[in-house]
Amino acid sequence: MTRPDPLALWEQTSRDLLAVLRDLTDDDWAKPALPGWSVRDVLAHRAHLESEAAGMPQPEGGRVDIAVEGTGPMTSDITEAGVVARRGRSVAELLDELETACVRRREVLADLDISDLKAPAPGLVGVLGWDTGTRLRNRPIDLWVHEQDIRVATGRPVTTTGVGAQHVAGLMTRVFPTTLRRLPAGTAVVACITGPQGRVLAARVGEDGRAAPFDPSEGSDVTLEMDDVTRLRLTEGRITPDEAQVQVTGDEGIVAIVLGRLNVTP
């Protein structure tokens, strides 16, 4: 696949999520999707953030005061406020809000200047200190990850064939060397991933304590083998290393450290 335009990627991942949401049954909405959140709450969360991106008014209590310096994460109090403020809305109303927000967001972003990705992002995430590049990079991650949360919660298979999965897998590939931080110099790890987002990841720690890619044919201290669903669910923090189906070879201590650090989703 060629790398999509960032705005097209945001649009496509939102369409993919909406397609799953429209396919849900009445019984699906109350199923647990995340700790403290049902499938319906995940819908409310996405309606919140997409409507924020579209510049739409928020319900009473749907915003919290933000005071941060520099780049900050999307904190739980921000996301929880958006969900709680929508608890009185029906599923139909939430779906309508999300669909409307996606259309308006598309219109709002149509003329967005993406020539300078370091420019401050507009809206809520700009207040958090995000630049335009971070905003365009993170929103498709959030959409794809929550689509998979809903799929798992409702007994549907995780999908790794679309542009959302490609985007997440590509970003996680670039940060793979950070899972080796502070390991002894010379430590080498290879991860063999199968599936539509399959690839071979290889990183080795240098004398400066930082890891960098290397030729896996040179051999490694640890080899991990897993499918792309396992790898992506680990990077999302949706499964623990103990729950993951991973074949390992080599130093068990290094294995435990690396698997425990794979959760790098912002």
mmCIF file of C-alpha atoms in Angstrom:
data_model
loop_
_atom_site.group_PDB
_atom_site.id
_atom_site.type_symbol
_atom_site.label_atom_id
_atom_site.label_comp_id
_atom_site.label_asym_id
_atom_site.label_seq_id
_atom_site.Cartn_x
_atom_site.Cartn_y
_atom_site.Cartn_z
ATOM 1 C CA MET A 1 0.000 0.000 0.000
ATOM 2 C CA THR A 2 1.073 3.567 -0.589
ATOM 3 C CA ARG A 3 0.887 5.897 2.384
ATOM 4 C CA PRO A 4 -2.435 7.804 2.243
ATOM 5 C CA ASP A 5 -2.862 11.515 2.619
ATOM 6 C CA PRO A 6 -3.282 12.204 6.370
ATOM 7 C CA LEU A 7 -6.704 13.779 5.920
ATOM 8 C CA ALA A 8 -7.829 10.900 3.699
ATOM 9 C CA LEU A 9 -6.573 8.465 6.325
ATOM 10 C CA TRP A 10 -8.582 10.198 9.040
ATOM 11 C CA GLU A 11 -11.630 10.091 6.802
ATOM 12 C CA GLN A 12 -11.261 6.417 5.903
ATOM 13 C CA THR A 13 -10.728 5.244 9.486
ATOM 14 C CA SER A 14 -13.850 7.118 10.559
ATOM 15 C CA ARG A 15 -15.814 5.484 7.730
ATOM 16 C CA ASP A 16 -14.548 2.046 8.768
ATOM 17 C CA LEU A 17 -15.636 2.667 12.361
ATOM 18 C CA LEU A 18 -19.067 3.891 11.287
ATOM 19 C CA ALA A 19 -19.571 0.786 9.142
ATOM 20 C CA VAL A 20 -19.063 -1.423 12.206
ATOM 21 C CA LEU A 21 -21.270 0.761 14.394
ATOM 22 C CA ARG A 22 -24.127 0.636 11.893
ATOM 23 C CA ASP A 23 -23.925 -3.166 11.893
ATOM 24 C CA LEU A 24 -24.409 -3.561 15.657
ATOM 25 C CA THR A 25 -27.522 -5.088 17.176
ATOM 26 C CA ASP A 26 -29.556 -3.678 20.059
ATOM 27 C CA ASP A 27 -27.905 -6.181 22.406
ATOM 28 C CA ASP A 28 -24.389 -5.094 21.423
ATOM 29 C CA TRP A 29 -24.489 -1.575 22.862
ATOM 30 C CA ALA A 30 -24.431 -2.573 26.534
ATOM 31 C CA LYS A 31 -21.556 -5.044 26.174
ATOM 32 C CA PRO A 32 -18.345 -4.106 28.034
ATOM 33 C CA ALA A 33 -15.674 -2.765 25.702
ATOM 34 C CA LEU A 34 -13.102 -1.158 28.032
ATOM 35 C CA PRO A 35 -12.798 -0.891 31.816
ATOM 36 C CA GLY A 36 -15.823 1.171 32.866
ATOM 37 C CA TRP A 37 -17.009 1.716 29.299
ATOM 38 C CA SER A 38 -19.627 -0.137 27.275
ATOM 39 C CA VAL A 39 -19.746 -0.231 23.486
ATOM 40 C CA ARG A 40 -22.220 2.649 23.699
ATOM 41 C CA ASP A 41 -19.694 4.647 25.748
ATOM 42 C CA VAL A 42 -17.046 4.111 23.082
ATOM 43 C CA LEU A 43 -19.505 5.531 20.549
ATOM 44 C CA ALA A 44 -20.077 8.527 22.843
ATOM 45 C CA HIS A 45 -16.305 8.993 23.144
ATOM 46 C CA ARG A 46 -15.871 9.093 19.388
ATOM 47 C CA ALA A 47 -18.858 11.420 18.980
ATOM 48 C CA HIS A 48 -17.206 13.714 21.528
ATOM 49 C CA LEU A 49 -13.784 13.913 19.869
ATOM 50 C CA GLU A 50 -15.022 14.089 16.287
ATOM 51 C CA SER A 51 -17.482 16.848 17.199
ATOM 52 C CA GLU A 52 -14.645 18.721 18.931
ATOM 53 C CA ALA A 53 -12.565 18.402 15.754
ATOM 54 C CA ALA A 54 -15.512 19.736 13.763
ATOM 55 C CA GLY A 55 -15.938 22.747 16.049
ATOM 56 C CA MET A 56 -19.424 21.689 17.119
ATOM 57 C CA PRO A 57 -20.942 22.842 20.431
ATOM 58 C CA GLN A 58 -20.547 20.451 23.339
ATOM 59 C CA PRO A 59 -23.238 19.400 25.833
ATOM 60 C CA GLU A 60 -23.227 20.844 29.323
ATOM 61 C CA GLY A 61 -20.381 19.324 31.316
ATOM 62 C CA GLY A 62 -18.729 17.982 28.177
ATOM 63 C CA ARG A 63 -15.600 20.091 28.565
ATOM 64 C CA VAL A 64 -13.123 20.412 31.401
ATOM 65 C CA ASP A 65 -10.665 23.206 32.109
ATOM 66 C CA ILE A 66 -7.234 22.427 30.681
ATOM 67 C CA ALA A 67 -4.037 23.922 32.016
ATOM 68 C CA VAL A 68 -0.886 22.314 30.653
ATOM 69 C CA GLU A 69 2.590 23.335 29.583
ATOM 70 C CA GLY A 70 4.026 21.741 26.482
ATOM 71 C CA THR A 71 2.659 18.612 24.864
ATOM 72 C CA GLY A 72 0.183 16.733 27.040
ATOM 73 C CA PRO A 73 -1.762 13.520 26.568
ATOM 74 C CA MET A 74 -5.510 13.244 26.143
ATOM 75 C CA THR A 75 -6.179 12.750 29.852
ATOM 76 C CA SER A 76 -8.918 10.506 31.211
ATOM 77 C CA ASP A 77 -10.835 13.395 32.767
ATOM 78 C CA ILE A 78 -11.167 15.021 29.334
ATOM 79 C CA THR A 79 -12.421 11.872 27.635
ATOM 80 C CA GLU A 80 -14.626 10.827 30.550
ATOM 81 C CA ALA A 81 -16.337 14.225 30.630
ATOM 82 C CA GLY A 82 -17.351 13.844 26.990
ATOM 83 C CA VAL A 83 -18.829 10.405 27.641
ATOM 84 C CA VAL A 84 -20.641 11.314 30.863
ATOM 85 C CA ALA A 85 -22.181 14.415 29.291
ATOM 86 C CA ARG A 86 -23.766 12.181 26.632
ATOM 87 C CA ARG A 87 -25.222 9.545 28.951
ATOM 88 C CA GLY A 88 -28.731 10.904 28.414
ATOM 89 C CA ARG A 89 -28.583 10.545 24.631
ATOM 90 C CA SER A 90 -29.915 7.550 22.765
ATOM 91 C CA VAL A 91 -27.747 5.378 20.550
ATOM 92 C CA ALA A 92 -29.536 6.846 17.528
ATOM 93 C CA GLU A 93 -28.714 10.369 18.698
ATOM 94 C CA LEU A 94 -25.071 9.457 19.297
ATOM 95 C CA LEU A 95 -24.761 7.863 15.872
ATOM 96 C CA ASP A 96 -26.319 10.943 14.310
ATOM 97 C CA GLU A 97 -23.893 13.182 16.204
ATOM 98 C CA LEU A 98 -20.898 11.131 15.083
ATOM 99 C CA GLU A 99 -22.011 11.009 11.453
ATOM 100 C CA THR A 100 -22.739 14.744 11.424
ATOM 101 C CA ALA A 101 -19.395 15.462 13.092
ATOM 102 C CA CYS A 102 -17.529 13.433 10.467
ATOM 103 C CA VAL A 103 -19.152 15.417 7.670
ATOM 104 C CA ARG A 104 -18.504 18.774 9.340
ATOM 105 C CA ARG A 105 -14.978 17.802 10.313
ATOM 106 C CA ARG A 106 -14.288 16.932 6.681
ATOM 107 C CA GLU A 107 -15.507 20.389 5.665
ATOM 108 C CA VAL A 108 -13.524 22.137 8.410
ATOM 109 C CA LEU A 109 -10.295 20.348 7.519
ATOM 110 C CA ALA A 110 -10.695 20.588 3.736
ATOM 111 C CA ASP A 111 -8.533 23.702 3.584
ATOM 112 C CA LEU A 112 -6.152 22.762 6.396
ATOM 113 C CA ASP A 113 -2.572 23.713 5.559
ATOM 114 C CA ILE A 114 -0.485 20.580 6.119
ATOM 115 C CA SER A 115 2.716 22.060 4.722
ATOM 116 C CA ASP A 116 3.894 22.824 8.280
ATOM 117 C CA LEU A 117 3.089 19.857 10.515
ATOM 118 C CA LYS A 118 4.831 21.566 13.446
ATOM 119 C CA ALA A 119 2.253 24.353 13.491
ATOM 120 C CA PRO A 120 -0.051 24.323 16.547
ATOM 121 C CA ALA A 121 -3.177 22.244 16.026
ATOM 122 C CA PRO A 122 -6.500 24.067 16.347
ATOM 123 C CA GLY A 123 -9.119 23.232 18.949
ATOM 124 C CA LEU A 124 -8.975 21.040 22.048
ATOM 125 C CA VAL A 125 -5.773 19.182 21.203
ATOM 126 C CA GLY A 126 -4.038 22.440 20.406
ATOM 127 C CA VAL A 127 -4.700 23.519 23.987
ATOM 128 C CA LEU A 128 -2.947 20.323 25.068
ATOM 129 C CA GLY A 129 0.085 21.419 23.095
ATOM 130 C CA TRP A 130 -0.314 19.108 20.110
ATOM 131 C CA ASP A 131 0.995 20.247 16.762
ATOM 132 C CA THR A 132 -0.793 19.536 13.478
ATOM 133 C CA GLY A 133 1.322 16.481 12.742
ATOM 134 C CA THR A 134 0.543 14.892 16.095
ATOM 135 C CA ARG A 135 -3.153 15.530 15.624
ATOM 136 C CA LEU A 136 -3.219 14.000 12.145
ATOM 137 C CA ARG A 137 -1.123 11.041 13.304
ATOM 138 C CA ASN A 138 -3.060 10.242 16.482
ATOM 139 C CA ARG A 139 -6.675 10.583 15.399
ATOM 140 C CA PRO A 140 -6.597 7.609 12.951
ATOM 141 C CA ILE A 141 -4.885 5.534 15.646
ATOM 142 C CA ASP A 142 -7.704 6.298 18.064
ATOM 143 C CA LEU A 143 -10.364 5.504 15.479
ATOM 144 C CA TRP A 144 -8.803 2.212 14.394
ATOM 145 C CA VAL A 145 -8.082 1.064 17.948
ATOM 146 C CA HIS A 146 -11.632 1.772 19.101
ATOM 147 C CA GLU A 147 -13.036 0.012 16.046
ATOM 148 C CA GLN A 148 -11.134 -3.078 17.181
ATOM 149 C CA ASP A 149 -12.357 -2.610 20.787
ATOM 150 C CA ILE A 150 -15.916 -2.736 19.483
ATOM 151 C CA ARG A 151 -15.179 -5.709 17.254
ATOM 152 C CA VAL A 152 -13.730 -7.691 20.148
ATOM 153 C CA ALA A 153 -16.523 -6.698 22.533
ATOM 154 C CA THR A 154 -19.209 -7.826 20.090
ATOM 155 C CA GLY A 155 -17.554 -11.033 18.904
ATOM 156 C CA ARG A 156 -16.334 -9.702 15.581
ATOM 157 C CA PRO A 157 -12.812 -10.407 14.306
ATOM 158 C CA VAL A 158 -10.050 -7.831 14.575
ATOM 159 C CA THR A 159 -9.172 -6.561 11.114
ATOM 160 C CA THR A 160 -5.612 -5.762 10.025
ATOM 161 C CA THR A 161 -6.131 -5.332 6.273
ATOM 162 C CA GLY A 162 -7.107 -1.664 6.009
ATOM 163 C CA VAL A 163 -5.281 1.646 6.020
ATOM 164 C CA GLY A 164 -5.893 2.127 9.747
ATOM 165 C CA ALA A 165 -4.043 -1.071 10.615
ATOM 166 C CA GLN A 166 -1.294 -0.159 8.162
ATOM 167 C CA HIS A 167 -0.922 3.259 9.807
ATOM 168 C CA VAL A 168 -0.731 1.864 13.337
ATOM 169 C CA ALA A 169 1.646 -0.942 12.360
ATOM 170 C CA GLY A 170 3.939 1.506 10.576
ATOM 171 C CA LEU A 171 4.147 3.844 13.555
ATOM 172 C CA MET A 172 4.776 0.963 15.935
ATOM 173 C CA THR A 173 7.562 -0.277 13.673
ATOM 174 C CA ARG A 174 9.394 3.023 13.970
ATOM 175 C CA VAL A 175 9.229 3.013 17.767
ATOM 176 C CA PHE A 176 10.158 -0.664 18.199
ATOM 177 C CA PRO A 177 13.797 0.143 19.119
ATOM 178 C CA THR A 178 12.580 2.061 22.187
ATOM 179 C CA THR A 179 11.460 -1.235 23.749
ATOM 180 C CA LEU A 180 15.149 -2.073 24.221
ATOM 181 C CA ARG A 181 16.024 1.091 26.147
ATOM 182 C CA ARG A 182 18.480 0.658 29.011
ATOM 183 C CA LEU A 183 19.195 -2.983 28.149
ATOM 184 C CA PRO A 184 22.893 -3.973 28.057
ATOM 185 C CA ALA A 185 24.918 -2.781 25.071
ATOM 186 C CA GLY A 186 24.876 -5.314 22.270
ATOM 187 C CA THR A 187 21.473 -6.765 23.181
ATOM 188 C CA ALA A 188 19.705 -7.710 19.953
ATOM 189 C CA VAL A 189 16.019 -8.559 19.509
ATOM 190 C CA VAL A 190 14.174 -9.747 16.418
ATOM 191 C CA ALA A 191 10.368 -9.877 16.155
ATOM 192 C CA CYS A 192 8.873 -11.850 13.264
ATOM 193 C CA ILE A 193 5.294 -10.726 12.593
ATOM 194 C CA THR A 194 2.929 -12.634 10.312
ATOM 195 C CA GLY A 195 -0.367 -11.536 8.753
ATOM 196 C CA PRO A 196 -1.408 -8.618 6.516
ATOM 197 C CA GLN A 197 0.777 -6.258 8.588
ATOM 198 C CA GLY A 198 3.584 -8.787 8.853
ATOM 199 C CA ARG A 199 7.202 -7.669 8.889
ATOM 200 C CA VAL A 200 10.500 -8.434 10.590
ATOM 201 C CA LEU A 201 11.543 -5.985 13.298
ATOM 202 C CA ALA A 202 15.140 -5.980 14.479
ATOM 203 C CA ALA A 203 16.904 -3.669 16.925
ATOM 204 C CA ARG A 204 20.213 -3.780 18.780
ATOM 205 C CA VAL A 205 21.442 -1.652 21.686
ATOM 206 C CA GLY A 206 24.523 0.447 20.998
ATOM 207 C CA GLU A 207 27.254 1.573 23.379
ATOM 208 C CA ASP A 208 25.294 4.777 24.021
ATOM 209 C CA GLY A 209 22.348 2.762 25.404
ATOM 210 C CA ARG A 210 20.121 3.502 22.431
ATOM 211 C CA ALA A 211 18.800 0.805 20.126
ATOM 212 C CA ALA A 212 18.749 1.020 16.352
ATOM 213 C CA PRO A 213 17.654 -1.278 13.513
ATOM 214 C CA PHE A 214 20.153 -3.894 12.332
ATOM 215 C CA ASP A 215 20.334 -6.802 9.881
ATOM 216 C CA PRO A 216 18.467 -9.686 11.577
ATOM 217 C CA SER A 217 20.579 -12.204 9.663
ATOM 218 C CA GLU A 218 23.401 -11.310 12.060
ATOM 219 C CA GLY A 219 21.588 -13.198 14.835
ATOM 220 C CA SER A 220 19.895 -12.073 18.046
ATOM 221 C CA ASP A 221 19.672 -12.701 21.774
ATOM 222 C CA VAL A 222 15.889 -12.956 21.574
ATOM 223 C CA THR A 223 13.463 -13.867 18.802
ATOM 224 C CA LEU A 224 9.722 -13.245 19.109
ATOM 225 C CA GLU A 225 7.157 -14.735 16.726
ATOM 226 C CA MET A 226 3.532 -13.603 16.660
ATOM 227 C CA ASP A 227 0.755 -12.626 14.277
ATOM 228 C CA ASP A 228 -0.116 -9.015 13.522
ATOM 229 C CA VAL A 229 -3.295 -9.076 15.613
ATOM 230 C CA THR A 230 -1.290 -10.072 18.697
ATOM 231 C CA ARG A 231 1.393 -7.518 18.001
ATOM 232 C CA LEU A 232 -1.058 -4.660 17.478
ATOM 233 C CA ARG A 233 -3.198 -5.575 20.479
ATOM 234 C CA LEU A 234 -0.040 -5.584 22.598
ATOM 235 C CA THR A 235 0.976 -2.149 21.322
ATOM 236 C CA GLU A 236 -2.523 -0.868 22.110
ATOM 237 C CA GLY A 237 -2.325 -2.193 25.663
ATOM 238 C CA ARG A 238 -5.469 -4.226 25.031
ATOM 239 C CA ILE A 239 -3.841 -7.520 26.003
ATOM 240 C CA THR A 240 -1.044 -8.225 28.453
ATOM 241 C CA PRO A 241 2.110 -10.187 27.637
ATOM 242 C CA ASP A 242 0.677 -13.102 29.652
ATOM 243 C CA GLU A 243 -2.403 -13.134 27.412
ATOM 244 C CA ALA A 244 -0.454 -12.907 24.154
ATOM 245 C CA GLN A 245 0.254 -15.905 21.945
ATOM 246 C CA VAL A 246 3.966 -15.396 21.320
ATOM 247 C CA GLN A 247 6.655 -17.949 20.533
ATOM 248 C CA VAL A 248 9.937 -16.915 22.102
ATOM 249 C CA THR A 249 13.540 -17.993 21.792
ATOM 250 C CA GLY A 250 16.361 -16.709 23.957
ATOM 251 C CA ASP A 251 16.849 -14.858 27.227
ATOM 252 C CA GLU A 252 13.593 -14.944 29.206
ATOM 253 C CA GLY A 253 14.452 -11.813 31.168
ATOM 254 C CA ILE A 254 14.889 -9.779 27.985
ATOM 255 C CA VAL A 255 11.691 -11.299 26.571
ATOM 256 C CA ALA A 256 9.699 -10.145 29.607
ATOM 257 C CA ILE A 257 11.098 -6.612 29.400
ATOM 258 C CA VAL A 258 10.506 -6.179 25.669
ATOM 259 C CA LEU A 259 6.973 -7.622 25.714
ATOM 260 C CA GLY A 260 6.123 -5.420 28.677
ATOM 261 C CA ARG A 261 7.216 -2.334 26.740
ATOM 262 C CA LEU A 262 5.314 -2.986 23.536
ATOM 263 C CA ASN A 263 2.364 -0.910 24.755
ATOM 264 C CA VAL A 264 3.372 2.395 23.169
ATOM 265 C CA THR A 265 0.041 3.665 21.821
ATOM 266 C CA PRO A 266 -0.476 7.333 22.830
#
